[in-house]
Amino acid sequence: MSGHLPHVLVVTMGGTIASVPAADGRDAVPRLGPAELLASVPGAERVATVRTESFRQYPSGDLTLADVVELAQLVHKRAGEVDGVVVTQGTDTLEETSFLLDLLLDRDAPPVVLTGAMRNPGLPGADGPGNLLAALRVAASPAARGLGPLVVFADEIHLPRFVRKLHTSSIHAFGSPNAGPVGWVTEDRVRIPLVPRRREALCAPESLSAPLPSVGIIRIGLGAEPLRPEHAAGFDGLVVEVFGGGHVPSSIVDSLAEIGTRVPVVMATRTGAGELYESTYAFPGSERDLLGRGLISAGALDGAKARLLLILLIAADAGTDAIRDRFAAIP
Ligand code: ASP
């Protein structure tokens, strides 16, 4: 029977799903490997023929861009051998690792399904086993082929470019504010009724060499001071998280435009949802003013994802116009 099952590779990278608490569910540290994670998922052997790879054992804040590039290379290497890949990791940066993989893997790559847990295995109602089982079902499903990386959490299926961690502790921490989930898992059925438009990969992971460009993020707050040159020192690009549909205090526009003459400056909304305006307002500090002064719009991408896209574009030697075009092509 197992000869007829899809082959799924489970790659583990630590996080709460792999964390063992000392007592009473407290002081958890990532420790569990793939065998222990799979042992907590009764029935996994009926979903797929699973092989495993222990890739990292980190809290996800310690993952690096180089780790994700290496993960993308691993997926390429195993592409001919498996039907799908499940990646388990910490939830803190899951929206970013999944988006970076989305930019690095082409449409022929096997589906990569990322998941994690909000409650560690020592807590009542631990969600890791259920999330892992759902992720296995999606990675093994023909419905997931050709869609690129997906995030599966609490039985919902999300696209990397929309998904965000929206809560510190809820087991429903993940949502896609701009689009909603594209599918779900019920019992053993994987449903993906909203099939996404798939883009080509931005660049092959093999083409990237360390160190990757460095891009900073600055969030604008009420009464923000003009940026000083030091704010951009050492960075190859800057993402500015701006008010609402694309606004900053008028007093800081000159400083942003000045930095924009030296490195690309991308603006993203700090609201958490929605797309930036282009031509609704014309006051100093408005979206029209900022775009006219050379800032690049992230459109509907949030700041963290805009930073990753900008890093890859700078790595690919894209000029300002190419960067602007690529951001405009993202929705
Ligand atoms: N701190 C953890 C991590 O991201 C949180 C989690 O996994 O939910 O590794």
mmCIF file of C-alpha atoms in Angstrom, residues 29-219:
data_model
loop_
_atom_site.group_PDB
_atom_site.id
_atom_site.type_symbol
_atom_site.label_atom_id
_atom_site.label_comp_id
_atom_site.label_asym_id
_atom_site.label_seq_id
_atom_site.Cartn_x
_atom_site.Cartn_y
_atom_site.Cartn_z
ATOM 1 C CA VAL A 29 13.627 25.198 23.990
ATOM 2 C CA PRO A 30 13.724 23.614 20.493
ATOM 3 C CA ARG A 31 14.983 20.037 20.863
ATOM 4 C CA LEU A 32 12.765 17.572 19.015
ATOM 5 C CA GLY A 33 13.883 16.045 15.756
ATOM 6 C CA PRO A 34 11.795 14.753 12.863
ATOM 7 C CA ALA A 35 11.273 11.264 14.293
ATOM 8 C CA GLU A 36 9.783 12.653 17.515
ATOM 9 C CA LEU A 37 7.597 15.125 15.637
ATOM 10 C CA LEU A 38 6.233 12.390 13.401
ATOM 11 C CA ALA A 39 5.680 10.055 16.345
ATOM 12 C CA SER A 40 3.120 12.577 17.624
ATOM 13 C CA VAL A 41 1.072 12.299 14.412
ATOM 14 C CA PRO A 42 -0.848 9.041 14.388
ATOM 15 C CA GLY A 43 -1.896 8.157 10.854
ATOM 16 C CA ALA A 44 0.934 10.012 9.114
ATOM 17 C CA GLU A 45 2.006 6.717 7.555
ATOM 18 C CA ARG A 46 -1.361 6.478 5.793
ATOM 19 C CA VAL A 47 -0.937 9.937 4.193
ATOM 20 C CA ALA A 48 2.514 9.676 2.684
ATOM 21 C CA THR A 49 5.723 7.762 2.588
ATOM 22 C CA VAL A 50 7.773 10.137 4.674
ATOM 23 C CA ARG A 51 11.468 10.733 4.754
ATOM 24 C CA THR A 52 13.005 13.321 6.996
ATOM 25 C CA GLU A 53 15.827 15.766 7.247
ATOM 26 C CA SER A 54 16.821 17.618 10.412
ATOM 27 C CA PHE A 55 17.926 20.921 8.883
ATOM 28 C CA ARG A 56 18.151 23.446 11.751
ATOM 29 C CA GLN A 57 17.200 23.446 15.438
ATOM 30 C CA TYR A 58 16.559 27.138 16.111
ATOM 31 C CA PRO A 59 14.024 29.530 17.493
ATOM 32 C CA SER A 60 12.938 30.964 14.171
ATOM 33 C CA GLY A 61 14.336 34.405 14.942
ATOM 34 C CA ASP A 62 17.782 32.854 14.601
ATOM 35 C CA LEU A 63 17.189 31.598 11.060
ATOM 36 C CA THR A 64 19.151 33.589 8.492
ATOM 37 C CA LEU A 65 18.521 34.453 4.874
ATOM 38 C CA ALA A 66 21.400 32.105 4.032
ATOM 39 C CA ASP A 67 19.547 29.279 5.837
ATOM 40 C CA VAL A 68 16.490 29.852 3.645
ATOM 41 C CA VAL A 69 18.600 30.018 0.482
ATOM 42 C CA GLU A 70 20.154 26.689 1.485
ATOM 43 C CA LEU A 71 16.687 25.274 2.146
ATOM 44 C CA ALA A 72 15.600 26.302 -1.355
ATOM 45 C CA GLN A 73 18.676 24.539 -2.739
ATOM 46 C CA LEU A 74 17.762 21.435 -0.760
ATOM 47 C CA VAL A 75 14.257 21.475 -2.274
ATOM 48 C CA HIS A 76 15.794 21.736 -5.760
ATOM 49 C CA LYS A 77 18.134 18.848 -4.985
ATOM 50 C CA ARG A 78 15.291 16.583 -3.828
ATOM 51 C CA ALA A 79 12.821 17.707 -6.523
ATOM 52 C CA GLY A 80 13.034 14.517 -8.581
ATOM 53 C CA GLU A 81 12.714 12.263 -5.549
ATOM 54 C CA VAL A 82 9.672 13.583 -3.673
ATOM 55 C CA ASP A 83 6.125 14.715 -4.453
ATOM 56 C CA GLY A 84 6.090 17.340 -1.761
ATOM 57 C CA VAL A 85 8.013 18.879 1.112
ATOM 58 C CA VAL A 86 6.847 19.884 4.599
ATOM 59 C CA VAL A 87 8.917 22.387 6.538
ATOM 60 C CA THR A 88 8.353 22.768 10.287
ATOM 61 C CA GLN A 89 9.705 25.871 11.967
ATOM 62 C CA GLY A 90 9.026 28.578 14.518
ATOM 63 C CA THR A 91 6.056 30.783 13.830
ATOM 64 C CA ASP A 92 7.790 34.114 14.459
ATOM 65 C CA THR A 93 9.357 34.326 10.999
ATOM 66 C CA LEU A 94 7.276 31.787 9.087
ATOM 67 C CA GLU A 95 5.663 34.487 6.941
ATOM 68 C CA GLU A 96 9.119 35.607 5.819
ATOM 69 C CA THR A 97 10.740 32.215 5.189
ATOM 70 C CA SER A 98 7.716 31.148 3.151
ATOM 71 C CA PHE A 99 7.788 34.365 1.096
ATOM 72 C CA LEU A 100 11.524 34.093 0.463
ATOM 73 C CA LEU A 101 11.050 30.497 -0.698
ATOM 74 C CA ASP A 102 8.236 31.729 -2.925
ATOM 75 C CA LEU A 103 10.671 34.135 -4.586
ATOM 76 C CA LEU A 104 13.366 31.465 -4.974
ATOM 77 C CA LEU A 105 11.485 28.368 -6.138
ATOM 78 C CA ASP A 106 10.115 28.021 -9.622
ATOM 79 C CA ARG A 107 6.787 26.555 -10.568
ATOM 80 C CA ASP A 108 8.224 23.087 -11.244
ATOM 81 C CA ALA A 109 9.492 22.704 -7.692
ATOM 82 C CA PRO A 110 7.547 20.272 -5.498
ATOM 83 C CA PRO A 111 5.009 21.943 -3.217
ATOM 84 C CA VAL A 112 6.660 23.198 -0.044
ATOM 85 C CA VAL A 113 4.227 23.425 2.850
ATOM 86 C CA LEU A 114 5.342 25.328 5.918
ATOM 87 C CA THR A 115 3.819 24.914 9.339
ATOM 88 C CA GLY A 116 4.572 25.230 13.046
ATOM 89 C CA ALA A 117 2.768 25.427 16.356
ATOM 90 C CA MET A 118 1.682 28.020 18.855
ATOM 91 C CA ARG A 119 1.538 25.632 21.828
ATOM 92 C CA ASN A 120 4.529 23.457 22.541
ATOM 93 C CA PRO A 121 4.113 19.695 22.926
ATOM 94 C CA GLY A 122 4.037 19.999 26.731
ATOM 95 C CA LEU A 123 0.958 22.232 26.791
ATOM 96 C CA PRO A 124 -2.695 21.127 26.808
ATOM 97 C CA GLY A 125 -4.118 21.499 23.320
ATOM 98 C CA ALA A 126 -0.727 21.424 21.611
ATOM 99 C CA ASP A 127 -1.420 22.257 17.960
ATOM 100 C CA GLY A 128 1.784 20.934 16.388
ATOM 101 C CA PRO A 129 0.572 17.381 15.600
ATOM 102 C CA GLY A 130 -2.641 18.594 13.942
ATOM 103 C CA ASN A 131 -0.791 21.227 11.933
ATOM 104 C CA LEU A 132 1.834 18.716 10.849
ATOM 105 C CA LEU A 133 -0.796 16.205 9.757
ATOM 106 C CA ALA A 134 -2.643 18.872 7.749
ATOM 107 C CA ALA A 135 0.644 20.030 6.184
ATOM 108 C CA LEU A 136 1.458 16.435 5.206
ATOM 109 C CA ARG A 137 -1.944 16.064 3.581
ATOM 110 C CA VAL A 138 -1.440 19.266 1.577
ATOM 111 C CA ALA A 139 2.128 18.390 0.530
ATOM 112 C CA ALA A 140 0.901 14.964 -0.608
ATOM 113 C CA SER A 141 -2.089 16.352 -2.488
ATOM 114 C CA PRO A 142 -2.161 16.793 -6.274
ATOM 115 C CA ALA A 143 -4.162 19.980 -5.566
ATOM 116 C CA ALA A 144 -1.005 21.646 -4.242
ATOM 117 C CA ARG A 145 1.203 20.933 -7.268
ATOM 118 C CA GLY A 146 2.437 23.943 -9.177
ATOM 119 C CA LEU A 147 1.176 26.459 -6.623
ATOM 120 C CA GLY A 148 4.537 27.213 -5.045
ATOM 121 C CA PRO A 149 5.089 27.294 -1.280
ATOM 122 C CA LEU A 150 2.022 27.290 0.966
ATOM 123 C CA VAL A 151 1.492 27.903 4.667
ATOM 124 C CA VAL A 152 -0.833 25.516 6.488
ATOM 125 C CA PHE A 153 -2.014 26.479 9.942
ATOM 126 C CA ALA A 154 -5.140 25.576 11.920
ATOM 127 C CA ASP A 155 -6.419 23.655 8.883
ATOM 128 C CA GLU A 156 -6.254 26.752 6.647
ATOM 129 C CA ILE A 157 -4.077 27.082 3.558
ATOM 130 C CA HIS A 158 -2.443 30.472 2.976
ATOM 131 C CA LEU A 159 -0.234 32.022 0.309
ATOM 132 C CA PRO A 160 3.179 33.277 1.475
ATOM 133 C CA ARG A 161 2.756 36.737 0.008
ATOM 134 C CA PHE A 162 -0.369 37.387 2.048
ATOM 135 C CA VAL A 163 0.045 35.350 5.209
ATOM 136 C CA ARG A 164 0.958 37.063 8.465
ATOM 137 C CA LYS A 165 1.324 36.099 12.103
ATOM 138 C CA LEU A 166 -1.393 38.254 13.647
ATOM 139 C CA HIS A 167 -1.421 37.119 17.262
ATOM 140 C CA THR A 168 1.201 36.307 19.881
ATOM 141 C CA SER A 169 -0.430 33.194 21.311
ATOM 142 C CA SER A 170 -3.691 32.184 19.617
ATOM 143 C CA ILE A 171 -3.670 28.857 17.808
ATOM 144 C CA HIS A 172 -5.383 30.824 15.024
ATOM 145 C CA ALA A 173 -2.426 33.201 14.858
ATOM 146 C CA PHE A 174 -2.135 33.139 11.071
ATOM 147 C CA GLY A 175 -4.292 35.008 8.623
ATOM 148 C CA SER A 176 -4.080 36.624 5.201
ATOM 149 C CA PRO A 177 -5.658 40.046 5.738
ATOM 150 C CA ASN A 178 -5.543 41.079 2.070
ATOM 151 C CA ALA A 179 -6.848 37.893 0.557
ATOM 152 C CA GLY A 180 -8.009 35.344 3.095
ATOM 153 C CA PRO A 181 -6.957 31.699 2.993
ATOM 154 C CA VAL A 182 -6.997 30.033 -0.424
ATOM 155 C CA GLY A 183 -8.093 26.659 0.891
ATOM 156 C CA TRP A 184 -8.580 24.363 3.836
ATOM 157 C CA VAL A 185 -8.199 20.804 5.082
ATOM 158 C CA THR A 186 -11.225 18.880 6.330
ATOM 159 C CA GLU A 187 -10.755 15.291 7.521
ATOM 160 C CA ASP A 188 -8.491 13.872 4.791
ATOM 161 C CA ARG A 189 -9.654 16.260 2.078
ATOM 162 C CA VAL A 190 -7.485 19.097 0.790
ATOM 163 C CA ARG A 191 -9.497 21.876 -0.839
ATOM 164 C CA ILE A 192 -7.846 24.735 -2.717
ATOM 165 C CA PRO A 193 -10.691 26.472 -4.546
ATOM 166 C CA LEU A 194 -8.810 29.748 -5.014
ATOM 167 C CA VAL A 195 -5.892 28.745 -7.196
ATOM 168 C CA PRO A 196 -3.279 31.501 -7.147
ATOM 169 C CA ARG A 197 -1.635 33.021 -10.191
ATOM 170 C CA ARG A 198 1.874 31.613 -10.057
ATOM 171 C CA ARG A 199 4.868 33.772 -10.903
ATOM 172 C CA GLU A 200 8.275 32.700 -12.087
ATOM 173 C CA ALA A 201 10.953 32.573 -9.414
ATOM 174 C CA LEU A 202 12.765 35.878 -9.052
ATOM 175 C CA CYS A 203 16.162 34.207 -9.039
ATOM 176 C CA ALA A 204 17.619 30.768 -8.558
ATOM 177 C CA PRO A 205 18.995 30.131 -5.071
ATOM 178 C CA GLU A 206 22.188 28.826 -6.674
ATOM 179 C CA SER A 207 22.786 32.273 -8.213
ATOM 180 C CA LEU A 208 22.967 34.026 -4.847
ATOM 181 C CA SER A 209 26.254 34.519 -3.121
ATOM 182 C CA ALA A 210 26.900 35.579 0.458
ATOM 183 C CA PRO A 211 26.698 38.096 1.901
ATOM 184 C CA LEU A 212 23.290 39.168 0.656
ATOM 185 C CA PRO A 213 22.584 42.897 0.471
ATOM 186 C CA SER A 214 21.569 44.540 3.694
ATOM 187 C CA VAL A 215 18.205 46.326 3.799
ATOM 188 C CA GLY A 216 16.956 48.196 6.865
ATOM 189 C CA ILE A 217 13.384 48.844 7.972
ATOM 190 C CA ILE A 218 12.274 52.056 9.633
ATOM 191 C CA ARG A 219 8.761 52.524 10.963
#
